[in-house]
């Protein structure tokens, strides 16, 4: 391992402190500022969701998953619903400053995911966007990936991101998604878990 992108260990149930998992991994739901006085929804700062069918976090708490984890004590649960437009579901993390993913010779983005046996079948994808707004979209080769009931390791070569014209030395946003993002069509629902997103060095 070269470095951790996100292992989901740092999230808590304290949304007033900005530590809730859905405050970093934005989903389809908008949410209000918990520090704003109640009763003034018109003027309360609201954070727009990304408009997709994703819902990050458990209700009720703990918001981050603590039972189904691959490493440490927490993972990211994401419900997806591709029943309504835009027919895909994604959680996105945006960094305030661009991230250099080439440090220390990293050549691969590695993550772990699993789903549930009763999930609706849908493509699983990862999107990597750079500071110039170019996005590389990588779809898992197994169309039934989201049905896996054991943790699956997924290696995403940085070379593939680069080949899509994206600057791996200036990553601004990462997306975890379920659905056919390029050619959206009505789908089903389900839940995935993501853990241990890391930069690794696989080639000698
Ligand atoms: Ca973890």
Coordinates of N, CA and C and ligand atoms in Angstrom, one line a residue:
X1 N 0.8 -1.2 0.0 CA 0.0 0.0 0.0 C 0.9 1.2 0.0
X2 N 0.5 2.2 -0.8 CA 1.2 3.5 -0.8 C 0.5 4.5 0.1
X3 N -0.8 4.7 -0.1 CA -1.5 5.6 0.8 C -3.0 5.3 0.8
X4 N -3.7 5.8 1.8 CA -5.1 5.6 1.9 C -5.9 6.7 1.3
X5 N -6.8 6.4 0.4 CA -7.7 7.5 -0.1 C -8.9 7.6 0.8
X6 N -9.5 6.5 1.2 CA -10.5 6.6 2.2 C -10.7 5.1 2.8
X7 N -10.6 5.0 4.1 CA -10.9 3.7 4.7 C -12.2 3.8 5.6
X8 N -12.8 5.0 5.6 CA -14.1 5.3 6.2 C -14.0 5.2 7.8
X9 N -12.8 5.2 8.3 CA -12.7 5.0 9.8 C -13.0 6.4 10.5
X10 N -12.8 7.5 9.8 CA -12.9 8.8 10.5 C -14.3 9.3 10.7
X11 N -15.3 8.7 10.0 CA -16.6 9.2 10.1 C -17.3 8.9 11.4
X12 N -18.1 9.8 11.9 CA -18.8 9.6 13.1 C -20.3 9.9 12.9
X13 N -21.1 9.9 13.9 CA -22.5 10.3 13.8 C -22.7 11.8 14.1
X14 N -21.6 12.5 14.2 CA -21.7 13.9 14.6 C -21.8 14.8 13.3
X15 N -23.0 15.0 12.8 CA -23.1 15.9 11.6 C -22.9 17.4 11.9
X16 N -23.1 17.8 13.2 CA -22.8 19.2 13.6 C -21.3 19.5 13.4
X17 N -20.5 18.5 13.6 CA -19.1 18.6 13.4 C -18.6 18.4 12.0
X18 N -19.6 18.1 11.1 CA -19.3 17.8 9.7 C -18.7 16.4 9.5
X19 N -18.9 15.5 10.5 CA -18.2 14.2 10.4 C -19.0 13.1 9.9
X20 N -20.3 13.4 9.5 CA -21.1 12.3 9.0 C -20.7 11.9 7.6
X21 N -20.8 10.6 7.3 CA -20.2 10.1 6.1 C -20.9 10.7 4.9
X22 N -22.2 11.1 5.0 CA -22.9 11.7 3.8 C -22.5 13.1 3.6
X23 N -21.7 13.7 4.5 CA -21.3 15.1 4.3 C -20.0 15.1 3.5
X24 N -19.3 14.0 3.4 CA -18.1 13.9 2.6 C -18.5 13.1 1.3
X25 N -19.2 12.0 1.4 CA -19.6 11.3 0.2 C -21.1 11.7 -0.1
X26 N -21.2 12.7 -1.0 CA -22.5 13.3 -1.3 C -23.3 12.3 -2.1
X27 N -24.6 12.2 -1.7 CA -25.5 11.3 -2.4 C -26.6 12.0 -3.1
X28 N -27.7 11.4 -3.4 CA -28.8 12.1 -4.1 C -29.7 12.9 -3.2
X29 N -29.5 12.9 -1.9 CA -30.3 13.6 -1.0 C -29.7 15.0 -0.6
X30 N -30.5 16.0 -0.6 CA -29.9 17.3 -0.1 C -30.0 17.2 1.4
X31 N -29.2 18.0 2.1 CA -29.3 18.0 3.6 C -29.1 19.4 4.1
X32 N -29.6 19.7 5.2 CA -29.5 21.1 5.8 C -28.3 21.2 6.7
X33 N -27.9 22.4 7.0 CA -26.8 22.6 7.9 C -27.3 22.4 9.4
X34 N -26.8 21.4 10.1 CA -27.3 21.1 11.4 C -27.0 22.2 12.4
X35 N -26.1 23.1 12.1 CA -25.8 24.2 13.0 C -26.7 25.4 12.8
X36 N -27.5 25.4 11.8 CA -28.4 26.5 11.5 C -29.6 26.4 12.4
X37 N -30.1 27.5 13.0 CA -31.3 27.5 13.8 C -32.5 26.8 13.1
X38 N -33.2 26.0 13.8 CA -34.3 25.3 13.2 C -35.4 26.2 12.9
X39 N -36.3 25.8 12.1 CA -37.5 26.6 11.8 C -37.4 27.6 10.8
X40 N -36.3 27.6 10.1 CA -36.1 28.6 9.0 C -35.6 27.9 7.7
X41 N -36.4 27.0 7.3 CA -35.9 26.2 6.2 C -35.6 27.0 4.9
X42 N -36.4 28.1 4.8 CA -36.2 28.9 3.6 C -34.8 29.5 3.5
X43 N -34.3 29.8 4.6 CA -33.0 30.5 4.6 C -31.8 29.6 5.1
X44 N -32.2 28.4 5.6 CA -31.2 27.5 6.1 C -30.3 27.1 4.9
X45 N -29.0 27.1 5.2 CA -28.1 26.6 4.1 C -28.4 25.1 3.8
X46 N -28.7 24.9 2.6 CA -28.9 23.5 2.2 C -27.8 23.0 1.2
X47 N -27.4 21.8 1.3 CA -26.4 21.3 0.4 C -27.2 20.4 -0.6
X48 N -27.1 20.8 -1.8 CA -27.8 20.1 -2.8 C -27.2 18.7 -3.0
X49 N -28.0 17.7 -3.1 CA -27.5 16.4 -3.5 C -27.1 16.3 -4.9
X50 N -26.6 15.2 -5.4 CA -26.1 15.1 -6.7 C -27.2 14.7 -7.7
X51 N -28.4 14.5 -7.2 CA -29.6 14.3 -8.1 C -29.7 12.8 -8.5
X52 N -28.9 11.9 -8.0 CA -29.0 10.5 -8.4 C -29.7 9.8 -7.3
X53 N -29.9 8.4 -7.5 CA -30.7 7.6 -6.6 C -29.9 7.0 -5.5
X54 N -28.7 7.5 -5.2 CA -27.9 7.0 -4.1 C -28.3 7.6 -2.8
X55 N -28.2 6.7 -1.7 CA -28.4 7.2 -0.3 C -27.2 6.6 0.5
X56 N -26.3 7.5 1.0 CA -25.2 7.0 1.7 C -25.5 7.1 3.2
X57 N -25.2 6.0 3.9 CA -25.3 6.0 5.4 C -26.5 5.2 5.8
X58 N -26.4 4.7 7.1 CA -27.5 3.9 7.7 C -28.4 4.9 8.4
X59 N -29.7 4.6 8.4 CA -30.7 5.2 9.2 C -31.4 4.1 9.9
X60 N -31.5 4.0 11.2 CA -30.8 4.9 12.2 C -29.3 4.7 12.2
X61 N -28.7 5.6 13.0 CA -27.2 5.5 13.2 C -26.9 4.1 13.8
X62 N -25.7 3.7 13.7 CA -24.5 4.4 13.2 C -24.6 4.6 11.7
X63 N -24.2 5.9 11.3 CA -24.4 6.3 9.9 C -23.4 5.5 9.0
X64 N -22.2 5.3 9.4 CA -21.3 4.5 8.7 C -21.5 3.0 9.1
X65 N -21.3 2.1 8.2 CA -21.6 0.7 8.5 C -20.5 0.2 9.5
X66 N -20.9 -0.5 10.5 CA -20.0 -1.1 11.5 C -20.0 -2.6 11.6
X67 N -20.9 -3.2 10.9 CA -21.0 -4.7 10.9 C -20.3 -5.3 9.7
X68 N -20.7 -4.8 8.6 CA -20.1 -5.4 7.3 C -19.0 -4.5 6.9
X69 N -17.8 -4.8 7.4 CA -16.6 -4.0 7.1 C -15.5 -4.9 6.6
X70 N -14.7 -4.4 5.7 CA -13.5 -5.2 5.2 C -12.3 -4.9 6.0
X71 N -12.1 -3.7 6.4 CA -10.9 -3.3 7.2 C -11.3 -2.4 8.3
X72 N -10.7 -2.4 9.5 CA -11.0 -1.5 10.6 C -12.4 -1.7 11.1
X73 N -13.1 -0.7 11.4 CA -14.4 -0.8 12.1 C -15.5 -0.2 11.3
X74 N -15.2 0.4 10.1 CA -16.3 1.1 9.4 C -16.1 0.9 7.9
X75 N -17.3 0.9 7.2 CA -17.3 0.9 5.7 C -18.4 1.9 5.3
X76 N -18.5 2.1 4.0 CA -19.5 3.0 3.5 C -20.7 2.2 2.9
X77 N -21.9 2.3 3.5 CA -23.0 1.7 2.9 C -23.7 2.6 1.9
X78 N -24.1 2.1 0.8 CA -24.8 3.0 -0.2 C -25.9 2.2 -0.8
X79 N -27.1 2.7 -0.5 CA -28.3 2.2 -1.2 C -28.4 2.8 -2.6
X80 N -28.8 2.0 -3.5 CA -29.0 2.6 -4.9 C -30.5 2.3 -5.3
X81 N -31.0 3.3 -6.1 CA -32.3 3.1 -6.7 C -32.2 3.7 -8.1
X82 N -32.2 2.8 -9.1 CA -32.2 3.3 -10.5 C -33.6 3.2 -11.1
X83 N -34.6 3.3 -10.2 CA -36.0 3.2 -10.7 C -36.5 4.5 -11.3
X84 N -36.0 5.6 -10.8 CA -36.4 6.9 -11.3 C -35.2 7.6 -12.0
X85 N -35.5 8.6 -12.8 CA -34.4 9.3 -13.4 C -33.5 10.0 -12.3
X86 N -32.2 10.0 -12.5 CA -31.5 9.8 -13.8 C -31.2 8.3 -14.1
X87 N -31.8 7.4 -13.3 CA -31.6 6.0 -13.5 C -30.2 5.5 -13.2
X88 N -29.4 6.3 -12.5 CA -28.2 5.7 -11.9 C -28.0 6.4 -10.5
X89 N -27.1 5.8 -9.7 CA -27.0 6.2 -8.3 C -25.5 6.3 -8.1
X90 N -25.1 7.4 -7.5 CA -23.7 7.5 -7.2 C -23.4 8.4 -6.0
X91 N -22.4 8.0 -5.3 CA -21.8 8.8 -4.1 C -20.5 9.4 -4.7
X92 N -20.3 10.6 -4.3 CA -19.2 11.3 -4.8 C -18.4 12.1 -3.7
X93 N -17.1 12.0 -3.8 CA -16.3 12.7 -2.9 C -15.5 13.7 -3.7
X94 N -15.6 15.0 -3.2 CA -14.8 16.1 -3.9 C -13.8 16.6 -2.9
X95 N -12.5 16.7 -3.4 CA -11.5 17.3 -2.5 C -11.4 18.8 -2.8
X96 N -11.1 19.5 -1.7 CA -11.0 21.0 -1.8 C -9.8 21.4 -2.7
X97 N -8.7 20.6 -2.5 CA -7.6 20.8 -3.4 C -7.3 19.5 -4.1
X98 N -6.8 19.6 -5.3 CA -6.5 18.4 -6.1 C -5.5 17.5 -5.5
X99 N -5.7 16.3 -5.7 CA -4.9 15.2 -5.0 C -3.9 14.6 -6.1
X100 N -2.7 14.5 -5.7 CA -1.7 13.9 -6.5 C -1.6 12.4 -6.2
X101 N -2.2 11.6 -7.1 CA -2.2 10.2 -6.9 C -1.0 9.5 -7.4
X102 N 0.0 10.2 -7.9 CA 1.2 9.6 -8.4 C 2.3 9.6 -7.5
X103 N 2.1 10.1 -6.3 CA 3.2 10.2 -5.3 C 3.6 8.8 -4.9
X104 N 4.9 8.7 -4.5 CA 5.4 7.4 -4.0 C 5.2 6.2 -5.0
X105 N 5.1 6.6 -6.3 CA 5.1 5.5 -7.3 C 3.8 4.7 -7.4
X106 N 2.7 5.3 -6.8 CA 1.4 4.5 -6.9 C 1.0 4.4 -8.4
X107 N 0.6 3.2 -8.7 CA 0.1 3.0 -10.1 C -1.3 2.4 -10.2
X108 N -1.9 2.1 -9.1 CA -3.2 1.5 -9.1 C -4.1 2.0 -8.0
X109 N -5.3 2.2 -8.3 CA -6.3 2.5 -7.3 C -7.0 1.2 -6.9
X110 N -6.9 0.8 -5.7 CA -7.5 -0.5 -5.2 C -8.6 -0.2 -4.2
X111 N -9.7 -0.9 -4.4 CA -10.8 -0.7 -3.4 C -11.5 -2.1 -3.2
X112 N -12.3 -2.1 -2.2 CA -13.1 -3.3 -1.9 C -14.5 -3.0 -1.9
X113 N -15.3 -3.9 -2.4 CA -16.8 -3.7 -2.4 C -17.5 -5.0 -2.2
X114 N -18.7 -4.9 -1.8 CA -19.6 -6.1 -1.9 C -21.0 -5.6 -2.0
X115 N -21.9 -6.5 -2.3 CA -23.3 -6.2 -2.4 C -24.2 -7.1 -1.6
X116 N -25.3 -7.4 -2.1 CA -26.3 -8.3 -1.5 C -26.9 -9.2 -2.5
X117 N -27.2 -10.4 -2.1 CA -27.7 -11.4 -3.1 C -29.0 -11.0 -3.7
X118 N -29.8 -10.2 -3.0 CA -31.1 -9.8 -3.5 C -31.1 -8.4 -4.2
X119 N -29.9 -7.9 -4.5 CA -29.7 -6.7 -5.2 C -30.2 -6.9 -6.7
X120 N -30.8 -5.8 -7.2 CA -31.0 -5.8 -8.6 C -29.7 -5.7 -9.4
X121 N -29.6 -6.4 -10.4 CA -28.4 -6.4 -11.2 C -28.2 -5.1 -11.9
X122 N -27.0 -4.5 -11.8 CA -26.7 -3.2 -12.5 C -25.2 -3.1 -12.5
X123 N -24.7 -2.4 -13.5 CA -23.2 -2.2 -13.6 C -22.7 -1.4 -12.4
X124 N -21.5 -1.7 -11.9 CA -20.8 -1.0 -10.9 C -19.7 -0.2 -11.6
X125 N -19.6 1.1 -11.2 CA -18.5 1.9 -11.8 C -17.9 2.8 -10.9
X126 N -16.7 3.3 -11.3 CA -15.9 4.3 -10.5 C -15.6 5.4 -11.5
X127 N -15.8 6.6 -11.1 CA -15.4 7.8 -11.9 C -14.3 8.5 -11.2
X128 N -13.3 9.0 -12.0 CA -12.2 9.8 -11.4 C -12.2 11.1 -12.3
X129 N -12.3 12.2 -11.6 CA -12.4 13.5 -12.3 C -11.2 14.3 -11.9
X130 N -10.6 15.0 -12.8 CA -9.4 15.9 -12.5 C -9.9 17.3 -12.3
X131 N -8.9 18.2 -12.0 CA -9.2 19.6 -11.7 C -9.7 20.3 -12.9
X132 N -9.5 19.7 -14.1 CA -10.0 20.4 -15.3 C -11.4 19.9 -15.7
X133 N -12.0 19.0 -14.9 CA -13.3 18.5 -15.1 C -13.4 17.3 -16.1
X134 N -12.3 16.7 -16.4 CA -12.3 15.5 -17.3 C -12.5 14.3 -16.4
X135 N -13.4 13.4 -16.8 CA -13.7 12.3 -16.0 C -13.4 11.0 -16.7
X136 N -12.7 10.1 -16.0 CA -12.6 8.7 -16.5 C -13.6 7.8 -15.8
X137 N -14.3 7.0 -16.6 CA -15.4 6.2 -16.1 C -15.0 4.7 -16.3
X138 N -14.8 4.0 -15.2 CA -14.4 2.6 -15.3 C -15.5 1.7 -14.8
X139 N -16.0 0.8 -15.6 CA -17.1 -0.1 -15.3 C -16.5 -1.5 -14.9
X140 N -17.0 -2.1 -13.9 CA -16.5 -3.4 -13.5 C -16.9 -4.4 -14.6
X141 N -15.9 -5.3 -14.8 CA -16.1 -6.3 -15.9 C -17.2 -7.3 -15.6
X142 N -17.5 -7.5 -14.4 CA -18.6 -8.5 -14.0 C -19.9 -7.8 -13.9
X143 N -20.9 -8.0 -14.8 CA -22.2 -7.3 -14.8 C -23.0 -7.7 -13.5
X144 N -22.6 -8.7 -12.8 CA -23.3 -9.1 -11.6 C -22.5 -8.8 -10.4
X145 N -21.5 -7.8 -10.5 CA -20.6 -7.5 -9.4 C -21.4 -7.1 -8.1
X146 N -22.5 -6.4 -8.3 CA -23.3 -5.9 -7.1 C -24.0 -7.0 -6.4
X147 N -24.0 -8.2 -6.9 CA -24.7 -9.3 -6.3 C -23.7 -10.1 -5.3
X148 N -22.4 -9.7 -5.4 CA -21.4 -10.4 -4.6 C -21.7 -10.3 -3.1
X149 N -21.7 -11.4 -2.4 CA -21.9 -11.3 -0.9 C -20.7 -11.5 -0.1
X150 N -19.5 -11.5 -0.8 CA -18.2 -11.4 -0.1 C -17.5 -10.2 -0.6
X151 N -16.5 -9.7 0.2 CA -15.7 -8.6 -0.3 C -15.0 -8.9 -1.6
X152 N -15.0 -8.0 -2.5 CA -14.3 -8.2 -3.8 C -13.3 -7.1 -3.9
X153 N -12.1 -7.5 -4.3 CA -11.0 -6.5 -4.5 C -11.1 -6.1 -6.0
X154 N -11.0 -4.8 -6.2 CA -11.0 -4.2 -7.6 C -9.8 -3.3 -7.8
X155 N -9.0 -3.7 -8.7 CA -7.8 -2.9 -9.1 C -8.1 -2.1 -10.3
X156 N -7.9 -0.8 -10.1 CA -8.1 0.2 -11.2 C -6.8 0.8 -11.6
X157 N -6.2 0.4 -12.7 CA -4.9 0.9 -13.1 C -4.9 2.4 -13.3
X158 N -4.0 3.2 -12.7 CA -3.9 4.6 -13.0 C -3.7 4.9 -14.5
X159 N -3.1 3.9 -15.2 CA -2.8 4.1 -16.6 C -4.2 4.2 -17.4
X160 N -5.2 3.5 -16.9 CA -6.5 3.5 -17.6 C -7.1 4.9 -17.4
X161 N -6.9 5.5 -16.2 CA -7.4 6.8 -15.9 C -6.7 7.8 -16.8
X162 N -5.4 7.6 -16.9 CA -4.6 8.5 -17.7 C -5.0 8.4 -19.2
X163 N -5.3 7.2 -19.6 CA -5.7 6.9 -21.0 C -7.0 7.6 -21.4
X164 N -7.8 7.9 -20.4 CA -9.0 8.6 -20.6 C -8.8 10.1 -20.6
X165 N -7.5 10.6 -20.6 CA -7.2 12.0 -20.6 C -7.3 12.7 -19.3
X166 N -7.4 11.9 -18.2 CA -7.5 12.5 -16.9 C -6.1 12.6 -16.2
X167 N -5.9 13.7 -15.6 CA -4.6 14.0 -14.9 C -4.6 13.3 -13.5
X168 N -3.9 12.2 -13.4 CA -3.9 11.5 -12.1 C -3.1 12.3 -11.1
X169 N -2.4 13.2 -11.5 CA -1.6 14.1 -10.6 C -2.4 15.2 -10.0
X170 N -3.7 15.3 -10.4 CA -4.6 16.4 -10.0 C -6.0 15.9 -9.9
X171 N -6.3 15.0 -9.0 CA -7.6 14.4 -8.9 C -8.5 15.3 -8.0
X172 N -9.6 15.6 -8.5 CA -10.5 16.5 -7.8 C -11.7 15.8 -7.2
X173 N -12.2 14.7 -7.9 CA -13.4 14.1 -7.5 C -13.4 12.6 -7.8
X174 N -14.0 11.8 -6.9 CA -14.1 10.3 -7.1 C -15.6 10.0 -6.9
X175 N -16.1 9.1 -7.8 CA -17.4 8.7 -7.8 C -17.5 7.2 -7.7
X176 N -18.4 6.7 -6.8 CA -18.8 5.3 -6.8 C -20.2 5.2 -7.3
X177 N -20.5 4.4 -8.3 CA -21.8 4.4 -8.9 C -22.4 3.1 -9.2
X178 N -23.7 3.0 -9.3 CA -24.4 1.8 -9.8 C -25.4 2.2 -10.8
X179 N -25.3 1.6 -12.0 CA -26.2 1.9 -13.1 C -25.4 2.0 -14.3
X180 N -26.1 2.3 -15.4 CA -25.4 2.5 -16.7 C -25.3 4.0 -16.9
X181 N -24.2 4.6 -16.5 CA -24.1 6.0 -16.5 C -24.1 6.6 -17.9
X182 N -23.5 5.9 -18.8 CA -23.3 6.4 -20.2 C -24.6 6.3 -20.9
X183 N -25.4 5.3 -20.6 CA -26.6 5.0 -21.4 C -27.7 4.7 -20.4
X184 N -28.1 5.6 -19.5 CA -29.0 5.3 -18.4 C -30.4 4.8 -18.9
X185 N -30.8 3.7 -18.2 CA -32.2 3.2 -18.4 C -32.7 2.7 -17.1
X186 N -34.1 2.6 -17.0 CA -34.7 2.2 -15.7 C -34.1 0.9 -15.2
X187 N -33.8 0.9 -13.9 CA -33.3 -0.3 -13.3 C -33.9 -0.6 -11.9
X188 N -33.2 -1.3 -11.1 CA -33.8 -1.7 -9.8 C -33.1 -1.0 -8.6
X189 N -33.1 -1.7 -7.5 CA -32.6 -1.2 -6.3 C -31.7 -2.1 -5.6
X190 N -31.0 -1.7 -4.6 CA -30.1 -2.5 -3.8 C -29.2 -1.8 -2.9
X191 N -28.2 -2.5 -2.4 CA -27.2 -1.8 -1.5 C -25.8 -2.4 -1.7
X192 N -24.9 -1.5 -1.7 CA -23.5 -2.0 -1.8 C -22.7 -1.4 -0.6
X193 N -21.6 -2.0 -0.3 CA -20.7 -1.5 0.7 C -19.3 -1.3 0.0
X194 N -18.6 -0.3 0.5 CA -17.3 0.0 -0.1 C -16.3 0.2 1.1
X195 N -15.1 -0.3 1.0 CA -14.1 -0.1 2.0 C -12.7 -0.1 1.5
X196 N -11.8 0.4 2.2 CA -10.3 0.4 1.9 C -10.0 0.8 0.5
X197 N -10.3 2.1 0.2 CA -9.9 2.7 -1.1 C -8.5 3.1 -0.9
X198 N -7.6 2.6 -1.6 CA -6.1 2.9 -1.5 C -5.4 3.1 -2.8
X199 N -4.3 3.8 -2.7 CA -3.4 3.8 -3.8 C -2.3 2.8 -3.6
X200 N -2.1 2.0 -4.5 CA -1.1 0.9 -4.4 C -0.1 0.9 -5.5
X201 N 1.0 0.2 -5.3 CA 2.0 0.0 -6.3 C 2.1 -1.4 -6.7
X202 N 1.6 -1.8 -7.9 CA 1.5 -3.2 -8.3 C 2.6 -3.6 -9.2
X203 N 3.0 -2.6 -10.1 CA 4.1 -2.9 -11.0 C 5.5 -2.7 -10.3
X204 N 6.4 -3.5 -10.6 CA 7.8 -3.3 -10.0 C 8.4 -2.0 -10.5
Ligands
LIG1 CA1 -12.8 0.6 7.0

